[in-house]
Amino acid sequence: MTVNEEAAVSPQADAEGAAALVWVPREEWIKTQPQALIASCVMLLDSQGRMLLVRYAPGQPLAGDWWLPGGMLDHGEDPCAAAWRETHEEIGVELRSELRLIGIDHRVDVCGTGPVLDCFFDGGTLAEGTPIRLSPEHDQYAFASLEELQDVQTAADVRTLTALHAAVTSGTVVCMREGVPVSGWAGEMGGVRDPIG
């Protein structure tokens, strides 16, 4: 029997109450593991360094809030493919084939769906005059500077967008928990650095 195919180790208490490792069938062990949705979002900038935001349309769960283009992964889809697809579906823009990861965020519960792991990608700088074609999910788009974010109703913490913008401009990656950068991560490209901490 191999761990990968038939069974896994699960910590349990023995008859005396001491911690012990017990082999359980893999299908039972899998049921004990954390479950989370995965989403991909893309930060696109204009020539002035402002980020493209889209507003959720009436009837959407976050109607009136502004956020980056993106959404949940489809079955069997990887985060990069989802970023490419969601950007095309939501704003009609074809991304370049290579995307750079700029951040991850773990949120415990999103609109009652449970845990979500967000993957954020640098979509590059949009050429002047690039047409934006919104899906029915959104009713407006705008380019916003970091200063303008204070006056915008965003779908999540403004610190998330601030940290992601810093990651884009500095070539780093930011790790977040509930939209707030986690301190103590350091490094350039080979590691992770909190760009605003």
mmCIF file of C-alpha atoms in Angstrom:
data_model
loop_
_atom_site.group_PDB
_atom_site.id
_atom_site.type_symbol
_atom_site.label_atom_id
_atom_site.label_comp_id
_atom_site.label_asym_id
_atom_site.label_seq_id
_atom_site.Cartn_x
_atom_site.Cartn_y
_atom_site.Cartn_z
ATOM 1 C CA MET A 1 0.000 0.000 0.000
ATOM 2 C CA THR A 2 1.332 3.462 -0.886
ATOM 3 C CA VAL A 3 0.400 6.711 0.819
ATOM 4 C CA ASN A 4 -0.389 8.412 -2.491
ATOM 5 C CA GLU A 5 -2.767 5.747 -3.726
ATOM 6 C CA GLU A 6 -4.513 4.011 -0.874
ATOM 7 C CA ALA A 7 -4.064 5.585 2.547
ATOM 8 C CA ALA A 8 -2.801 8.573 4.440
ATOM 9 C CA VAL A 9 -1.665 9.411 7.935
ATOM 10 C CA SER A 10 -4.105 11.165 10.223
ATOM 11 C CA PRO A 11 -3.258 12.323 13.750
ATOM 12 C CA GLN A 12 -5.590 10.766 16.316
ATOM 13 C CA ALA A 13 -5.524 10.000 20.031
ATOM 14 C CA ASP A 14 -4.731 6.452 21.117
ATOM 15 C CA ALA A 15 -6.551 4.578 23.918
ATOM 16 C CA GLU A 16 -4.568 6.463 26.597
ATOM 17 C CA GLY A 17 -5.272 9.838 24.977
ATOM 18 C CA ALA A 18 -1.748 10.302 23.620
ATOM 19 C CA ALA A 19 -1.266 11.568 20.077
ATOM 20 C CA ALA A 20 -0.730 8.780 17.566
ATOM 21 C CA LEU A 21 -0.567 8.515 13.784
ATOM 22 C CA VAL A 22 -3.194 6.217 12.341
ATOM 23 C CA TRP A 23 -3.457 5.004 8.752
ATOM 24 C CA VAL A 24 -6.856 5.773 7.244
ATOM 25 C CA PRO A 25 -8.118 5.167 3.707
ATOM 26 C CA ARG A 26 -7.139 8.035 1.436
ATOM 27 C CA GLU A 27 -10.757 8.869 0.521
ATOM 28 C CA GLU A 28 -11.530 9.412 4.245
ATOM 29 C CA TRP A 29 -8.378 11.479 4.790
ATOM 30 C CA ILE A 30 -9.221 13.730 1.805
ATOM 31 C CA LYS A 31 -12.573 14.594 3.408
ATOM 32 C CA THR A 32 -10.696 16.029 6.418
ATOM 33 C CA GLN A 33 -8.601 18.406 4.304
ATOM 34 C CA PRO A 34 -9.400 22.119 3.867
ATOM 35 C CA GLN A 35 -11.619 22.987 0.911
ATOM 36 C CA ALA A 36 -11.385 26.367 -0.823
ATOM 37 C CA LEU A 37 -12.444 28.071 -4.028
ATOM 38 C CA ILE A 38 -9.732 29.634 -6.172
ATOM 39 C CA ALA A 39 -10.075 32.909 -8.028
ATOM 40 C CA SER A 40 -7.815 34.821 -10.417
ATOM 41 C CA CYS A 41 -7.761 38.587 -10.843
ATOM 42 C CA VAL A 42 -5.676 40.791 -13.115
ATOM 43 C CA MET A 43 -4.198 44.231 -12.510
ATOM 44 C CA LEU A 44 -3.935 46.267 -15.706
ATOM 45 C CA LEU A 45 -2.394 49.732 -15.699
ATOM 46 C CA ASP A 46 -2.620 52.648 -18.086
ATOM 47 C CA SER A 47 0.367 54.727 -19.188
ATOM 48 C CA GLN A 48 -0.008 56.908 -16.059
ATOM 49 C CA GLY A 49 0.187 53.920 -13.688
ATOM 50 C CA ARG A 50 -3.521 54.004 -12.835
ATOM 51 C CA MET A 51 -5.247 50.631 -12.349
ATOM 52 C CA LEU A 52 -8.270 49.485 -14.338
ATOM 53 C CA LEU A 53 -11.272 48.808 -12.101
ATOM 54 C CA VAL A 54 -14.702 47.503 -13.074
ATOM 55 C CA ARG A 55 -17.953 48.095 -11.184
ATOM 56 C CA TYR A 56 -20.353 45.244 -10.450
ATOM 57 C CA ALA A 57 -23.722 45.845 -12.098
ATOM 58 C CA PRO A 58 -27.117 45.889 -10.326
ATOM 59 C CA GLY A 59 -28.273 42.378 -9.490
ATOM 60 C CA GLN A 60 -24.715 41.127 -8.867
ATOM 61 C CA PRO A 61 -23.701 40.021 -5.337
ATOM 62 C CA LEU A 62 -21.360 43.017 -4.961
ATOM 63 C CA ALA A 63 -23.445 45.523 -6.963
ATOM 64 C CA GLY A 64 -21.924 49.010 -6.934
ATOM 65 C CA ASP A 65 -18.493 47.865 -5.734
ATOM 66 C CA TRP A 66 -15.358 48.301 -7.828
ATOM 67 C CA TRP A 67 -12.688 45.653 -8.301
ATOM 68 C CA LEU A 68 -10.167 44.150 -10.671
ATOM 69 C CA PRO A 69 -11.280 42.018 -13.623
ATOM 70 C CA GLY A 70 -11.344 38.357 -12.627
ATOM 71 C CA GLY A 71 -13.329 35.527 -11.150
ATOM 72 C CA MET A 72 -13.468 31.907 -10.040
ATOM 73 C CA LEU A 73 -11.648 29.096 -11.810
ATOM 74 C CA ASP A 74 -13.696 26.744 -13.954
ATOM 75 C CA HIS A 75 -13.392 22.991 -13.351
ATOM 76 C CA GLY A 76 -9.961 21.788 -14.503
ATOM 77 C CA GLU A 77 -8.691 25.320 -15.172
ATOM 78 C CA ASP A 78 -5.414 26.658 -13.766
ATOM 79 C CA PRO A 79 -5.107 30.185 -12.280
ATOM 80 C CA CYS A 80 -3.273 31.653 -15.313
ATOM 81 C CA ALA A 81 -5.852 30.299 -17.751
ATOM 82 C CA ALA A 82 -8.642 31.670 -15.554
ATOM 83 C CA ALA A 83 -7.001 35.110 -15.463
ATOM 84 C CA TRP A 84 -6.756 35.153 -19.240
ATOM 85 C CA ARG A 85 -10.353 33.915 -19.719
ATOM 86 C CA GLU A 86 -11.940 36.189 -17.111
ATOM 87 C CA THR A 87 -10.183 39.281 -18.480
ATOM 88 C CA HIS A 88 -11.382 38.505 -21.980
ATOM 89 C CA GLU A 89 -14.943 37.775 -20.804
ATOM 90 C CA GLU A 90 -15.264 40.763 -18.484
ATOM 91 C CA ILE A 91 -13.523 43.554 -20.415
ATOM 92 C CA GLY A 92 -12.846 42.133 -23.886
ATOM 93 C CA VAL A 93 -9.058 42.409 -23.576
ATOM 94 C CA GLU A 94 -6.678 39.675 -24.757
ATOM 95 C CA LEU A 95 -3.803 39.354 -22.278
ATOM 96 C CA ARG A 96 -0.266 38.463 -23.234
ATOM 97 C CA SER A 97 0.469 34.765 -22.865
ATOM 98 C CA GLU A 98 2.906 35.103 -19.932
ATOM 99 C CA LEU A 99 1.404 36.510 -16.756
ATOM 100 C CA ARG A 100 3.415 37.314 -13.640
ATOM 101 C CA LEU A 101 2.003 36.396 -10.244
ATOM 102 C CA ILE A 102 1.984 39.498 -8.043
ATOM 103 C CA GLY A 103 0.053 38.288 -5.017
ATOM 104 C CA ILE A 104 -2.035 35.718 -3.222
ATOM 105 C CA ASP A 105 -4.727 36.350 -0.634
ATOM 106 C CA HIS A 106 -6.531 33.905 1.637
ATOM 107 C CA ARG A 107 -10.016 34.947 2.720
ATOM 108 C CA VAL A 108 -11.920 32.802 5.234
ATOM 109 C CA ASP A 109 -15.373 33.456 3.801
ATOM 110 C CA VAL A 110 -16.534 35.313 0.694
ATOM 111 C CA CYS A 111 -20.264 36.052 0.426
ATOM 112 C CA GLY A 112 -21.106 32.809 2.220
ATOM 113 C CA THR A 113 -19.158 30.552 -0.146
ATOM 114 C CA GLY A 114 -16.472 29.671 2.398
ATOM 115 C CA PRO A 115 -12.706 30.039 1.972
ATOM 116 C CA VAL A 116 -11.272 31.573 -1.202
ATOM 117 C CA LEU A 117 -7.654 31.736 -2.332
ATOM 118 C CA ASP A 118 -7.187 34.683 -4.693
ATOM 119 C CA CYS A 119 -4.333 34.675 -7.217
ATOM 120 C CA PHE A 120 -3.438 38.110 -8.602
ATOM 121 C CA PHE A 121 -1.547 38.644 -11.854
ATOM 122 C CA ASP A 122 0.177 41.542 -13.578
ATOM 123 C CA GLY A 123 -1.615 42.020 -16.899
ATOM 124 C CA GLY A 124 0.756 44.741 -18.084
ATOM 125 C CA THR A 125 0.094 48.247 -19.352
ATOM 126 C CA LEU A 126 -2.797 48.781 -21.722
ATOM 127 C CA ALA A 127 -1.946 50.604 -24.927
ATOM 128 C CA GLU A 128 -3.545 54.011 -25.309
ATOM 129 C CA GLY A 129 -6.997 53.638 -26.859
ATOM 130 C CA THR A 130 -7.414 49.918 -26.054
ATOM 131 C CA PRO A 131 -11.164 49.297 -26.311
ATOM 132 C CA ILE A 132 -12.868 48.020 -23.141
ATOM 133 C CA ARG A 133 -15.992 45.911 -23.727
ATOM 134 C CA LEU A 134 -17.815 45.182 -20.459
ATOM 135 C CA SER A 135 -19.735 41.974 -19.814
ATOM 136 C CA PRO A 136 -23.261 42.173 -18.330
ATOM 137 C CA GLU A 137 -21.661 41.460 -14.928
ATOM 138 C CA HIS A 138 -20.262 45.020 -14.880
ATOM 139 C CA ASP A 139 -21.765 48.385 -15.743
ATOM 140 C CA GLN A 140 -18.762 50.757 -15.625
ATOM 141 C CA TYR A 141 -14.994 50.826 -15.783
ATOM 142 C CA ALA A 142 -12.470 53.452 -14.738
ATOM 143 C CA PHE A 143 -8.753 53.966 -14.281
ATOM 144 C CA ALA A 144 -7.947 54.942 -10.686
ATOM 145 C CA SER A 145 -4.766 56.158 -9.039
ATOM 146 C CA LEU A 146 -3.804 55.068 -5.534
ATOM 147 C CA GLU A 147 -4.927 58.457 -4.217
ATOM 148 C CA GLU A 148 -8.363 58.108 -5.831
ATOM 149 C CA LEU A 149 -8.977 54.716 -4.184
ATOM 150 C CA GLN A 150 -9.902 56.425 -0.908
ATOM 151 C CA ASP A 151 -13.051 57.777 -2.589
ATOM 152 C CA VAL A 152 -14.038 54.506 -4.295
ATOM 153 C CA GLN A 153 -16.287 51.783 -2.858
ATOM 154 C CA THR A 154 -14.164 48.680 -3.466
ATOM 155 C CA ALA A 155 -15.189 45.029 -3.146
ATOM 156 C CA ALA A 156 -12.354 44.406 -0.648
ATOM 157 C CA ASP A 157 -9.857 46.319 1.465
ATOM 158 C CA VAL A 158 -8.112 49.206 -0.330
ATOM 159 C CA ARG A 159 -4.852 47.932 1.213
ATOM 160 C CA THR A 160 -5.127 44.931 -1.111
ATOM 161 C CA LEU A 161 -5.064 47.109 -4.224
ATOM 162 C CA THR A 162 -2.308 49.287 -2.746
ATOM 163 C CA ALA A 163 -0.125 46.235 -2.041
ATOM 164 C CA LEU A 164 -0.797 44.751 -5.475
ATOM 165 C CA HIS A 165 0.024 48.028 -7.215
ATOM 166 C CA ALA A 166 3.304 48.161 -5.287
ATOM 167 C CA ALA A 167 4.054 44.561 -6.316
ATOM 168 C CA VAL A 168 3.455 45.421 -9.982
ATOM 169 C CA THR A 169 5.691 48.469 -9.927
ATOM 170 C CA SER A 170 8.483 46.874 -7.843
ATOM 171 C CA GLY A 171 8.535 43.422 -9.446
ATOM 172 C CA THR A 172 7.725 41.635 -6.190
ATOM 173 C CA VAL A 173 5.006 39.300 -4.911
ATOM 174 C CA VAL A 174 2.826 39.978 -1.868
ATOM 175 C CA CYS A 175 1.226 37.385 0.389
ATOM 176 C CA MET A 176 -1.987 38.533 2.071
ATOM 177 C CA ARG A 177 -4.484 37.313 4.618
ATOM 178 C CA GLU A 178 -7.968 38.852 4.399
ATOM 179 C CA GLY A 179 -6.587 41.446 1.989
ATOM 180 C CA VAL A 180 -3.858 42.656 4.326
ATOM 181 C CA PRO A 181 -0.177 41.958 3.554
ATOM 182 C CA VAL A 182 1.454 39.431 5.860
ATOM 183 C CA SER A 183 4.676 40.806 7.313
ATOM 184 C CA GLY A 184 7.850 38.801 7.594
ATOM 185 C CA TRP A 185 8.098 37.616 3.989
ATOM 186 C CA ALA A 186 11.230 38.928 2.299
ATOM 187 C CA GLY A 187 13.053 38.637 -0.993
ATOM 188 C CA GLU A 188 13.106 39.821 -4.573
ATOM 189 C CA MET A 189 11.479 37.607 -7.219
ATOM 190 C CA GLY A 190 13.000 34.459 -5.685
ATOM 191 C CA GLY A 191 10.977 35.045 -2.540
ATOM 192 C CA VAL A 192 8.201 37.282 -1.367
ATOM 193 C CA ARG A 193 8.460 40.793 0.037
ATOM 194 C CA ASP A 194 5.732 42.854 1.607
ATOM 195 C CA PRO A 195 5.928 45.918 -0.665
ATOM 196 C CA ILE A 196 4.091 48.239 1.721
ATOM 197 C CA GLY A 197 5.231 46.912 5.085
#
